[in-house]
PDB file of C-alpha atoms in Angstrom:
ATOM      1  CA  UNK L 346      15.081 -75.421  -7.434  1.00 86.00           C
ATOM      2  CA  UNK L 347      15.193 -71.994  -9.030  1.00 96.00           C
ATOM      3  CA  UNK L 348      18.024 -71.321 -11.495  1.00 98.00           C
ATOM      4  CA  UNK L 349      21.349 -70.415  -9.898  1.00 98.00           C
ATOM      5  CA  UNK L 350      23.299 -67.435 -11.218  1.00 98.00           C
ATOM      6  CA  UNK L 351      26.671 -66.174 -10.030  1.00 98.00           C
ATOM      7  CA  UNK L 352      27.548 -62.662  -8.865  1.00 98.00           C
ATOM      8  CA  UNK L 353      31.041 -61.374  -8.052  1.00 98.00           C
ATOM      9  CA  UNK L 354      30.977 -58.180  -6.023  1.00 98.00           C
ATOM     10  CA  UNK L 355      33.647 -55.890  -7.464  1.00 97.00           C
ATOM     11  CA  UNK L 356      32.244 -52.473  -6.615  1.00 93.00           C
ATOM     12  CA  UNK L 357      34.281 -51.732  -3.509  1.00 89.00           C
ATOM     13  CA  UNK L 358      36.602 -48.742  -3.185  1.00 85.00           C
ATOM     14  CA  UNK L 359      39.557 -50.818  -1.826  1.00 90.00           C
ATOM     15  CA  UNK L 360      40.425 -48.012   0.599  1.00 91.00           C
ATOM     16  CA  UNK L 361      42.298 -50.188   3.091  1.00 91.00           C
ATOM     17  CA  UNK L 362      44.299 -51.899   0.358  1.00 94.00           C
ATOM     18  CA  UNK L 363      45.201 -48.608  -1.325  1.00 94.00           C
ATOM     19  CA  UNK L 364      44.838 -50.164  -4.786  1.00 95.00           C
ATOM     20  CA  UNK L 365      42.097 -51.953  -6.706  1.00 95.00           C
ATOM     21  CA  UNK L 366      41.657 -55.400  -5.106  1.00 95.00           C
ATOM     22  CA  UNK L 367      39.995 -56.749  -8.251  1.00 96.00           C
ATOM     23  CA  UNK L 368      43.207 -56.136 -10.208  1.00 95.00           C
ATOM     24  CA  UNK L 369      45.626 -57.773  -7.763  1.00 95.00           C
ATOM     25  CA  UNK L 370      47.543 -60.769  -9.104  1.00 92.00           C
ATOM     26  CA  UNK L 371      47.667 -63.896  -6.935  1.00 91.00           C
ATOM     27  CA  UNK L 372      47.386 -66.555  -9.661  1.00 86.00           C
ATOM     28  CA  UNK L 373      49.087 -65.038 -12.690  1.00 86.00           C
ATOM     29  CA  UNK L 374      45.951 -63.075 -13.588  1.00 90.00           C
ATOM     30  CA  UNK L 375      43.768 -60.327 -12.059  1.00 94.00           C
ATOM     31  CA  UNK L 376      41.886 -61.594  -9.021  1.00 95.00           C
ATOM     32  CA  UNK L 377      38.558 -60.660 -10.608  1.00 97.00           C
ATOM     33  CA  UNK L 378      39.344 -62.935 -13.553  1.00 95.00           C
ATOM     34  CA  UNK L 379      40.390 -65.743 -11.212  1.00 93.00           C
ATOM     35  CA  UNK L 380      37.121 -65.414  -9.277  1.00 96.00           C
ATOM     36  CA  UNK L 381      35.071 -65.368 -12.483  1.00 96.00           C
ATOM     37  CA  UNK L 382      36.806 -68.498 -13.758  1.00 94.00           C
ATOM     38  CA  UNK L 383      36.182 -70.486 -10.575  1.00 93.00           C
ATOM     39  CA  UNK L 384      32.528 -69.415 -10.309  1.00 96.00           C
ATOM     40  CA  UNK L 385      31.388 -69.641 -13.949  1.00 95.00           C
ATOM     41  CA  UNK L 386      31.471 -73.478 -14.279  1.00 93.00           C
ATOM     42  CA  UNK L 387      29.088 -74.033 -11.348  1.00 95.00           C
ATOM     43  CA  UNK L 388      26.312 -71.553 -12.261  1.00 97.00           C
ATOM     44  CA  UNK L 389      24.051 -71.019 -15.259  1.00 97.00           C
ATOM     45  CA  UNK L 390      25.173 -67.417 -15.839  1.00 98.00           C
ATOM     46  CA  UNK L 391      27.773 -65.274 -14.137  1.00 98.00           C
ATOM     47  CA  UNK L 392      28.014 -61.495 -13.693  1.00 98.00           C
ATOM     48  CA  UNK L 393      30.266 -58.920 -12.107  1.00 98.00           C
ATOM     49  CA  UNK L 394      28.621 -56.342  -9.846  1.00 98.00           C
ATOM     50  CA  UNK L 395      29.919 -52.787 -10.361  1.00 97.00           C
ATOM     51  CA  UNK L 396      29.017 -49.237  -9.454  1.00 96.00           C
ATOM     52  CA  UNK L 397      27.932 -46.930 -12.311  1.00 97.00           C
ATOM     53  CA  UNK L 398      31.278 -45.114 -12.404  1.00 96.00           C
ATOM     54  CA  UNK L 399      33.124 -48.446 -12.742  1.00 96.00           C
ATOM     55  CA  UNK L 400      31.213 -49.820 -15.727  1.00 96.00           C
ATOM     56  CA  UNK L 401      33.771 -48.572 -18.270  1.00 97.00           C
ATOM     57  CA  UNK L 402      36.805 -49.662 -16.257  1.00 96.00           C
ATOM     58  CA  UNK L 403      38.982 -51.737 -18.632  1.00 95.00           C
ATOM     59  CA  UNK L 404      39.122 -54.743 -16.292  1.00 96.00           C
ATOM     60  CA  UNK L 405      35.454 -54.801 -15.271  1.00 97.00           C
ATOM     61  CA  UNK L 406      34.121 -54.009 -18.729  1.00 96.00           C
ATOM     62  CA  UNK L 407      35.526 -57.287 -20.066  1.00 95.00           C
ATOM     63  CA  UNK L 408      32.931 -59.270 -18.071  1.00 97.00           C
ATOM     64  CA  UNK L 409      29.119 -59.413 -18.099  1.00 97.00           C
ATOM     65  CA  UNK L 410      28.007 -56.727 -15.663  1.00 98.00           C
ATOM     66  CA  UNK L 411      25.171 -55.817 -13.394  1.00 98.00           C
ATOM     67  CA  UNK L 412      25.466 -52.120 -12.628  1.00 98.00           C
ATOM     68  CA  UNK L 413      24.151 -50.949  -9.253  1.00 97.00           C
ATOM     69  CA  UNK L 414      20.680 -49.477  -9.426  1.00 97.00           C
ATOM     70  CA  UNK L 415      20.148 -49.412  -5.660  1.00 96.00           C
ATOM     71  CA  UNK L 416      21.567 -46.404  -3.866  1.00 92.00           C
ATOM     72  CA  UNK L 417      22.871 -47.837  -0.602  1.00 95.00           C
ATOM     73  CA  UNK L 418      26.366 -48.383   0.714  1.00 93.00           C
ATOM     74  CA  UNK L 419      28.088 -51.737   0.818  1.00 94.00           C
ATOM     75  CA  UNK L 420      27.397 -55.135  -0.731  1.00 96.00           C
ATOM     76  CA  UNK L 421      23.624 -54.830  -0.294  1.00 97.00           C
ATOM     77  CA  UNK L 422      23.630 -52.552  -3.352  1.00 97.00           C
ATOM     78  CA  UNK L 423      25.047 -55.288  -5.562  1.00 97.00           C
ATOM     79  CA  UNK L 424      22.834 -58.002  -4.123  1.00 98.00           C
ATOM     80  CA  UNK L 425      19.621 -56.034  -4.546  1.00 98.00           C
ATOM     81  CA  UNK L 426      20.559 -54.715  -7.997  1.00 98.00           C
ATOM     82  CA  UNK L 427      21.088 -58.289  -9.176  1.00 98.00           C
ATOM     83  CA  UNK L 428      17.761 -59.313  -7.638  1.00 98.00           C
ATOM     84  CA  UNK L 429      15.942 -56.529  -9.407  1.00 98.00           C
ATOM     85  CA  UNK L 430      17.547 -57.475 -12.717  1.00 98.00           C
ATOM     86  CA  UNK L 431      16.667 -61.169 -12.347  1.00 98.00           C
ATOM     87  CA  UNK L 432      14.077 -61.508  -9.553  1.00 98.00           C
ATOM     88  CA  UNK L 433      13.283 -65.184 -10.121  1.00 97.00           C
ATOM     89  CA  UNK L 434      16.750 -66.683  -9.734  1.00 98.00           C
ATOM     90  CA  UNK L 435      18.988 -67.545  -6.804  1.00 98.00           C
ATOM     91  CA  UNK L 436      22.442 -65.988  -6.594  1.00 98.00           C
ATOM     92  CA  UNK L 437      25.726 -67.520  -5.547  1.00 98.00           C
ATOM     93  CA  UNK L 438      27.438 -64.369  -4.375  1.00 98.00           C
ATOM     94  CA  UNK L 439      31.206 -63.963  -3.966  1.00 98.00           C
ATOM     95  CA  UNK L 440      33.397 -61.129  -2.846  1.00 97.00           C
ATOM     96  CA  UNK L 441      36.134 -60.539  -5.412  1.00 96.00           C
ATOM     97  CA  UNK L 442      38.887 -60.590  -2.750  1.00 95.00           C
ATOM     98  CA  UNK L 443      38.961 -64.316  -1.913  1.00 96.00           C
ATOM     99  CA  UNK L 444      42.202 -65.597  -3.493  1.00 94.00           C
ATOM    100  CA  UNK L 445      42.169 -68.785  -1.371  1.00 91.00           C
ATOM    101  CA  UNK L 446      38.740 -69.849  -2.612  1.00 93.00           C
ATOM    102  CA  UNK L 447      38.630 -73.400  -3.993  1.00 88.00           C
ATOM    103  CA  UNK L 448      36.149 -75.262  -6.178  1.00 88.00           C
ATOM    104  CA  UNK L 449      35.270 -77.678  -3.365  1.00 87.00           C
ATOM    105  CA  UNK L 450      33.957 -74.803  -1.253  1.00 92.00           C
ATOM    106  CA  UNK L 451      31.551 -73.826  -4.031  1.00 94.00           C
ATOM    107  CA  UNK L 452      30.474 -77.394  -4.805  1.00 92.00           C
ATOM    108  CA  UNK L 453      29.685 -78.032  -1.130  1.00 92.00           C
ATOM    109  CA  UNK L 454      27.656 -74.834  -0.932  1.00 95.00           C
ATOM    110  CA  UNK L 455      25.583 -75.739  -3.992  1.00 96.00           C
ATOM    111  CA  UNK L 456      24.984 -79.313  -2.841  1.00 93.00           C
ATOM    112  CA  UNK L 457      23.480 -77.979   0.391  1.00 95.00           C
ATOM    113  CA  UNK L 458      20.527 -76.224  -1.291  1.00 97.00           C
ATOM    114  CA  UNK L 459      17.382 -77.943  -0.061  1.00 95.00           C
ATOM    115  CA  UNK L 460      14.376 -75.790  -0.941  1.00 89.00           C
ATOM    116  CA  UNK L 461      13.620 -75.231   2.744  1.00 94.00           C
ATOM    117  CA  UNK L 462      16.150 -72.542   3.666  1.00 98.00           C
ATOM    118  CA  UNK L 463      16.221 -69.056   2.161  1.00 98.00           C
ATOM    119  CA  UNK L 464      20.016 -69.034   2.035  1.00 98.00           C
ATOM    120  CA  UNK L 465      23.049 -71.289   2.392  1.00 98.00           C
ATOM    121  CA  UNK L 466      26.180 -69.897   3.980  1.00 98.00           C
ATOM    122  CA  UNK L 467      29.378 -70.948   5.722  1.00 96.00           C
ATOM    123  CA  UNK L 468      30.184 -70.159   9.326  1.00 93.00           C
ATOM    124  CA  UNK L 469      33.119 -67.810   9.617  1.00 93.00           C
ATOM    125  CA  UNK L 470      36.292 -69.468  10.871  1.00 88.00           C
ATOM    126  CA  UNK L 471      36.898 -66.333  12.915  1.00 87.00           C
ATOM    127  CA  UNK L 472      33.621 -65.575  14.701  1.00 89.00           C
ATOM    128  CA  UNK L 473      31.194 -68.383  13.802  1.00 90.00           C
ATOM    129  CA  UNK L 474      28.716 -66.019  12.138  1.00 95.00           C
ATOM    130  CA  UNK L 475      27.357 -66.461   8.587  1.00 97.00           C
ATOM    131  CA  UNK L 476      29.643 -65.448   5.712  1.00 97.00           C
ATOM    132  CA  UNK L 477      27.302 -63.436   3.449  1.00 97.00           C
ATOM    133  CA  UNK L 478      29.766 -62.990   0.580  1.00 96.00           C
ATOM    134  CA  UNK L 479      30.291 -66.633  -0.203  1.00 97.00           C
ATOM    135  CA  UNK L 480      26.694 -67.707   0.043  1.00 98.00           C
ATOM    136  CA  UNK L 481      23.644 -68.699  -1.949  1.00 98.00           C
ATOM    137  CA  UNK L 482      20.803 -66.202  -1.699  1.00 98.00           C
ATOM    138  CA  UNK L 483      17.440 -67.570  -2.763  1.00 98.00           C
ATOM    139  CA  UNK L 484      14.863 -65.045  -4.062  1.00 98.00           C
ATOM    140  CA  UNK L 485      13.065 -65.043  -0.704  1.00 98.00           C
ATOM    141  CA  UNK L 486      16.250 -64.054   1.098  1.00 98.00           C
ATOM    142  CA  UNK L 487      16.737 -61.132  -1.254  1.00 98.00           C
ATOM    143  CA  UNK L 488      13.108 -60.079  -0.825  1.00 98.00           C
ATOM    144  CA  UNK L 489      13.765 -60.051   2.908  1.00 98.00           C
ATOM    145  CA  UNK L 490      16.975 -58.077   2.420  1.00 98.00           C
ATOM    146  CA  UNK L 491      15.117 -55.482   0.375  1.00 97.00           C
ATOM    147  CA  UNK L 492      12.624 -54.985   3.214  1.00 97.00           C
ATOM    148  CA  UNK L 493      15.441 -54.808   5.748  1.00 97.00           C
ATOM    149  CA  UNK L 494      17.277 -52.163   3.713  1.00 97.00           C
ATOM    150  CA  UNK L 495      14.079 -50.160   3.313  1.00 96.00           C
ATOM    151  CA  UNK L 496      13.961 -50.098   7.109  1.00 96.00           C
ATOM    152  CA  UNK L 497      17.434 -48.615   7.290  1.00 95.00           C
ATOM    153  CA  UNK L 498      19.431 -51.766   8.015  1.00 95.00           C
ATOM    154  CA  UNK L 499      21.863 -52.532   5.206  1.00 96.00           C
ATOM    155  CA  UNK L 500      23.964 -55.361   6.663  1.00 96.00           C
ATOM    156  CA  UNK L 501      23.536 -58.638   4.683  1.00 97.00           C
ATOM    157  CA  UNK L 502      25.023 -60.685   7.525  1.00 97.00           C
ATOM    158  CA  UNK L 503      22.266 -59.571   9.909  1.00 97.00           C
ATOM    159  CA  UNK L 504      19.673 -60.732   7.388  1.00 97.00           C
ATOM    160  CA  UNK L 505      21.237 -64.206   7.323  1.00 98.00           C
ATOM    161  CA  UNK L 506      21.422 -64.306  11.120  1.00 97.00           C
ATOM    162  CA  UNK L 507      17.733 -63.464  11.442  1.00 97.00           C
ATOM    163  CA  UNK L 508      16.458 -65.724   8.645  1.00 97.00           C
ATOM    164  CA  UNK L 509      16.208 -69.503   8.094  1.00 98.00           C
ATOM    165  CA  UNK L 510      19.756 -69.823   6.769  1.00 98.00           C
ATOM    166  CA  UNK L 511      21.448 -73.193   6.368  1.00 97.00           C
ATOM    167  CA  UNK L 512      24.886 -72.850   7.944  1.00 96.00           C
ATOM    168  CA  UNK L 513      27.765 -75.072   6.873  1.00 93.00           C
ATOM    169  CA  UNK L 514      31.091 -75.675   8.544  1.00 89.00           C
ATOM    170  CA  UNK L 515      34.092 -74.367   6.571  1.00 88.00           C
ATOM    171  CA  UNK L 516      35.156 -76.733   3.813  1.00 85.00           C
ATOM    172  CA  UNK L 517      38.799 -75.641   3.448  1.00 82.00           C
ATOM    173  CA  UNK L 518      40.999 -73.669   5.809  1.00 80.00           C
ATOM    174  CA  UNK L 519      41.332 -70.040   4.804  1.00 86.00           C
ATOM    175  CA  UNK L 520      39.201 -70.384   1.691  1.00 90.00           C
ATOM    176  CA  UNK L 521      37.002 -67.456   2.739  1.00 94.00           C
ATOM    177  CA  UNK L 522      39.726 -65.171   4.058  1.00 93.00           C
ATOM    178  CA  UNK L 523      39.099 -61.652   2.751  1.00 92.00           C
ATOM    179  CA  UNK L 524      42.304 -59.887   1.769  1.00 94.00           C
ATOM    180  CA  UNK L 525      41.816 -56.212   2.602  1.00 92.00           C
ATOM    181  CA  UNK L 526      45.206 -54.713   3.513  1.00 94.00           C
ATOM    182  CA  UNK L 527      48.746 -54.760   2.101  1.00 94.00           C
ATOM    183  CA  UNK L 528      49.841 -56.878   5.076  1.00 94.00           C
ATOM    184  CA  UNK L 529      47.116 -59.444   4.416  1.00 93.00           C
ATOM    185  CA  UNK L 530      48.067 -59.411   0.735  1.00 92.00           C
ATOM    186  CA  UNK L 531      51.678 -60.275   1.548  1.00 91.00           C
ATOM    187  CA  UNK L 532      50.578 -63.085   3.855  1.00 88.00           C
ATOM    188  CA  UNK L 533      48.173 -64.487   1.246  1.00 88.00           C
ATOM    189  CA  UNK L 534      50.828 -64.390  -1.461  1.00 85.00           C
ATOM    190  CA  UNK L 535      53.237 -66.259   0.805  1.00 80.00           C
ATOM    191  CA  UNK L 536      50.665 -68.914   1.692  1.00 77.00           C
ATOM    192  CA  UNK L 537      49.738 -69.451  -1.948  1.00 80.00           C
ATOM    193  CA  UNK L 538      53.384 -69.647  -3.005  1.00 68.00           C
ATOM    194  CA  UNK L 539      54.362 -72.102  -0.294  1.00 55.00           C
ATOM    195  CA  UNK L 540      51.241 -74.222  -0.593  1.00 49.00           C
ATOM    196  CA  UNK L 541      49.792 -74.137  -4.131  1.00 43.00           C
ATOM    197  CA  UNK L 542      46.904 -76.391  -3.116  1.00 46.00           C
ATOM    198  CA  UNK L 543      45.844 -74.088  -0.309  1.00 48.00           C
ATOM    199  CA  UNK L 544      46.856 -73.655   3.320  1.00 58.00           C
ATOM    200  CA  UNK L 545      47.570 -77.120   4.761  1.00 70.00           C
ATOM    201  CA  UNK L 546      48.052 -78.491   8.265  1.00 82.00           C
ATOM    202  CA  UNK L 547      49.459 -81.829   9.435  1.00 85.00           C
ATOM    203  CA  UNK L 548      47.365 -84.019  11.742  1.00 93.00           C
ATOM    204  CA  UNK L 549      47.772 -87.346  13.492  1.00 94.00           C
ATOM    205  CA  UNK L 550      44.691 -89.590  13.330  1.00 95.00           C
ATOM    206  CA  UNK L 551      43.940 -92.555  15.558  1.00 95.00           C
ATOM    207  CA  UNK L 552      41.253 -95.169  14.916  1.00 94.00           C
ATOM    208  CA  UNK L 553      39.635 -97.792  17.132  1.00 91.00           C
ATOM    209  CA  UNK L 554      37.659-101.008  16.647  1.00 91.00           C
ATOM    210  CA  UNK L 555      35.957-101.342  13.253  1.00 91.00           C
ATOM    211  CA  UNK L 556      37.376 -98.053  12.028  1.00 94.00           C
ATOM    212  CA  UNK L 557      40.905 -99.350  12.600  1.00 93.00           C
ATOM    213  CA  UNK L 558      40.120-102.539  10.675  1.00 93.00           C
ATOM    214  CA  UNK L 559      38.702-100.667   7.703  1.00 93.00           C
ATOM    215  CA  UNK L 560      41.480 -98.066   7.618  1.00 92.00           C
ATOM    216  CA  UNK L 561      44.074-100.822   7.898  1.00 92.00           C
ATOM    217  CA  UNK L 562      46.004 -98.949  10.566  1.00 92.00           C
ATOM    218  CA  UNK L 563      45.616 -97.698  14.094  1.00 93.00           C
ATOM    219  CA  UNK L 564      47.362 -94.393  13.519  1.00 93.00           C
ATOM    220  CA  UNK L 565      48.260 -92.273  10.523  1.00 92.00           C
ATOM    221  CA  UNK L 566      49.630 -88.819   9.749  1.00 90.00           C
ATOM    222  CA  UNK L 567      48.209 -86.700   6.954  1.00 88.00           C
ATOM    223  CA  UNK L 568      48.030 -83.182   5.599  1.00 82.00           C
ATOM    224  CA  UNK L 569      44.686 -81.508   5.004  1.00 85.00           C
ATOM    225  CA  UNK L 570      43.206 -78.138   4.157  1.00 77.00           C
ATOM    226  CA  UNK L 571      39.930 -78.843   5.966  1.00 81.00           C
ATOM    227  CA  UNK L 572      39.158 -76.274   8.638  1.00 79.00           C
ATOM    228  CA  UNK L 573      37.152 -78.539  10.948  1.00 84.00           C
ATOM    229  CA  UNK L 574      37.059 -82.239  11.737  1.00 88.00           C
ATOM    230  CA  UNK L 575      33.582 -82.848  10.291  1.00 86.00           C
ATOM    231  CA  UNK L 576      34.466 -82.540   6.579  1.00 86.00           C
ATOM    232  CA  UNK L 577      37.694 -84.433   7.236  1.00 88.00           C
ATOM    233  CA  UNK L 578      35.784 -87.392   8.648  1.00 91.00           C
ATOM    234  CA  UNK L 579      33.404 -87.385   5.667  1.00 89.00           C
ATOM    235  CA  UNK L 580      36.380 -87.638   3.311  1.00 88.00           C
ATOM    236  CA  UNK L 581      37.835 -90.508   5.357  1.00 93.00           C
ATOM    237  CA  UNK L 582      34.447 -92.194   5.521  1.00 91.00           C
ATOM    238  CA  UNK L 583      34.230 -92.231   1.727  1.00 90.00           C
ATOM    239  CA  UNK L 584      37.832 -93.385   1.359  1.00 90.00           C
ATOM    240  CA  UNK L 585      37.632 -96.285   3.831  1.00 92.00           C
ATOM    241  CA  UNK L 586      33.879 -97.079   3.626  1.00 93.00           C
ATOM    242  CA  UNK L 587      33.316 -96.328   7.308  1.00 94.00           C
ATOM    243  CA  UNK L 588      29.743 -97.402   8.141  1.00 93.00           C
ATOM    244  CA  UNK L 589      29.062 -94.748  10.792  1.00 92.00           C
ATOM    245  CA  UNK L 590      27.674 -91.272  10.319  1.00 91.00           C
ATOM    246  CA  UNK L 591      29.540 -88.623  12.254  1.00 89.00           C
ATOM    247  CA  UNK L 592      26.591 -88.260  14.630  1.00 88.00           C
ATOM    248  CA  UNK L 593      27.175 -91.861  15.787  1.00 90.00           C
ATOM    249  CA  UNK L 594      30.829 -91.246  16.718  1.00 92.00           C
ATOM    250  CA  UNK L 595      32.690 -89.215  19.272  1.00 92.00           C
ATOM    251  CA  UNK L 596      35.846 -87.351  18.426  1.00 94.00           C
ATOM    252  CA  UNK L 597      38.652 -86.312  20.730  1.00 95.00           C
ATOM    253  CA  UNK L 598      41.209 -83.650  19.857  1.00 95.00           C
ATOM    254  CA  UNK L 599      44.430 -83.553  21.847  1.00 95.00           C
ATOM    255  CA  UNK L 600      42.959 -85.746  24.560  1.00 94.00           C
ATOM    256  CA  UNK L 601      39.659 -83.926  25.087  1.00 94.00           C
ATOM    257  CA  UNK L 602      36.251 -84.688  23.596  1.00 94.00           C
ATOM    258  CA  UNK L 603      35.441 -82.015  21.031  1.00 91.00           C
ATOM    259  CA  UNK L 604      32.572 -80.912  18.791  1.00 89.00           C
ATOM    260  CA  UNK L 605      32.762 -81.716  15.099  1.00 86.00           C
ATOM    261  CA  UNK L 606      32.851 -77.984  14.446  1.00 80.00           C
ATOM    262  CA  UNK L 607      36.048 -77.318  16.405  1.00 81.00           C
ATOM    263  CA  UNK L 608      38.655 -75.536  14.294  1.00 79.00           C
ATOM    264  CA  UNK L 609      41.703 -77.650  13.525  1.00 85.00           C
ATOM    265  CA  UNK L 610      45.269 -76.461  13.870  1.00 85.00           C
ATOM    266  CA  UNK L 611      48.629 -77.798  12.826  1.00 84.00           C
ATOM    267  CA  UNK L 612      49.834 -80.687  14.984  1.00 89.00           C
ATOM    268  CA  UNK L 613      46.433 -81.746  16.351  1.00 93.00           C
ATOM    269  CA  UNK L 614      46.000 -85.377  17.447  1.00 95.00           C
ATOM    270  CA  UNK L 615      42.525 -86.663  16.581  1.00 96.00           C
ATOM    271  CA  UNK L 616      40.873 -89.843  17.837  1.00 96.00           C
ATOM    272  CA  UNK L 617      37.719 -91.240  16.241  1.00 93.00           C
ATOM    273  CA  UNK L 618      35.716 -93.344  18.702  1.00 92.00           C
ATOM    274  CA  UNK L 619      32.976 -95.572  17.218  1.00 90.00           C
ATOM    275  CA  UNK L 620      29.862 -96.577  19.158  1.00 86.00           C
ATOM    276  CA  UNK L 621      30.333 -99.325  21.732  1.00 73.00           C
ATOM    277  CA  UNK L 622      28.570-102.581  20.846  1.00 60.00           C
ATOM    278  CA  UNK L 623      28.026-105.714  22.830  1.00 47.00           C
ATOM    279  CA  UNK L 624      25.470-107.662  24.783  1.00 40.00           C
TER     280      UNK L 624
END
């Protein structure tokens, strides 16, 4: 694996918010500082991406910077400027406006690197498409992005869609919610205040056969921040030593068979159905 550096994109104009999103306080500190502190422990080096006229900003100047050298609009400028500065490393790229982001989301992303895909990204909870601004971009992906931009297409998401990208299901509900407007800011602040560990939902789980024996119960109620049932099952599998991979089970949500990628919501009733055995 190539070295992994971190890049926090903080060069936006924050027009919809009406104030600098990097300076907003969700955790008792500027959001840019909070993002830097969560990203730094999981990468070899960490930088903040800024436009040239932001380099002397008091908040941004307190962090290691990569100043844009690519003259295009949007996050592609930061991505390609970082690639030009350090062309032989991979980048874990974050938008600075993700106050719900948790360490588990980053750890899961890093663990998924496999040397075969040019990028690792999460599926959006909202449209199922790759999230380019909480993703790992290998050097090949950034080479591809540079060619795409040279052809007049500057959207990083389209590059991930059209490349061999490893897509992961969301690890935690709301972890990748971008906060772009005053209304979204108020909602995020309320969610963080009410639920310090992140946005939680309550589920009822039901087990059958060997799963019931290992869990020690047929039915249980729990709270979780997982966005889909797949990561939830993996956590339960580790906790109870379930012998079955998810691919060997079927799952039903509210009485209907469902894919492991189905988004969970508060109050869902989930049934795990192990494979049928017998002679």
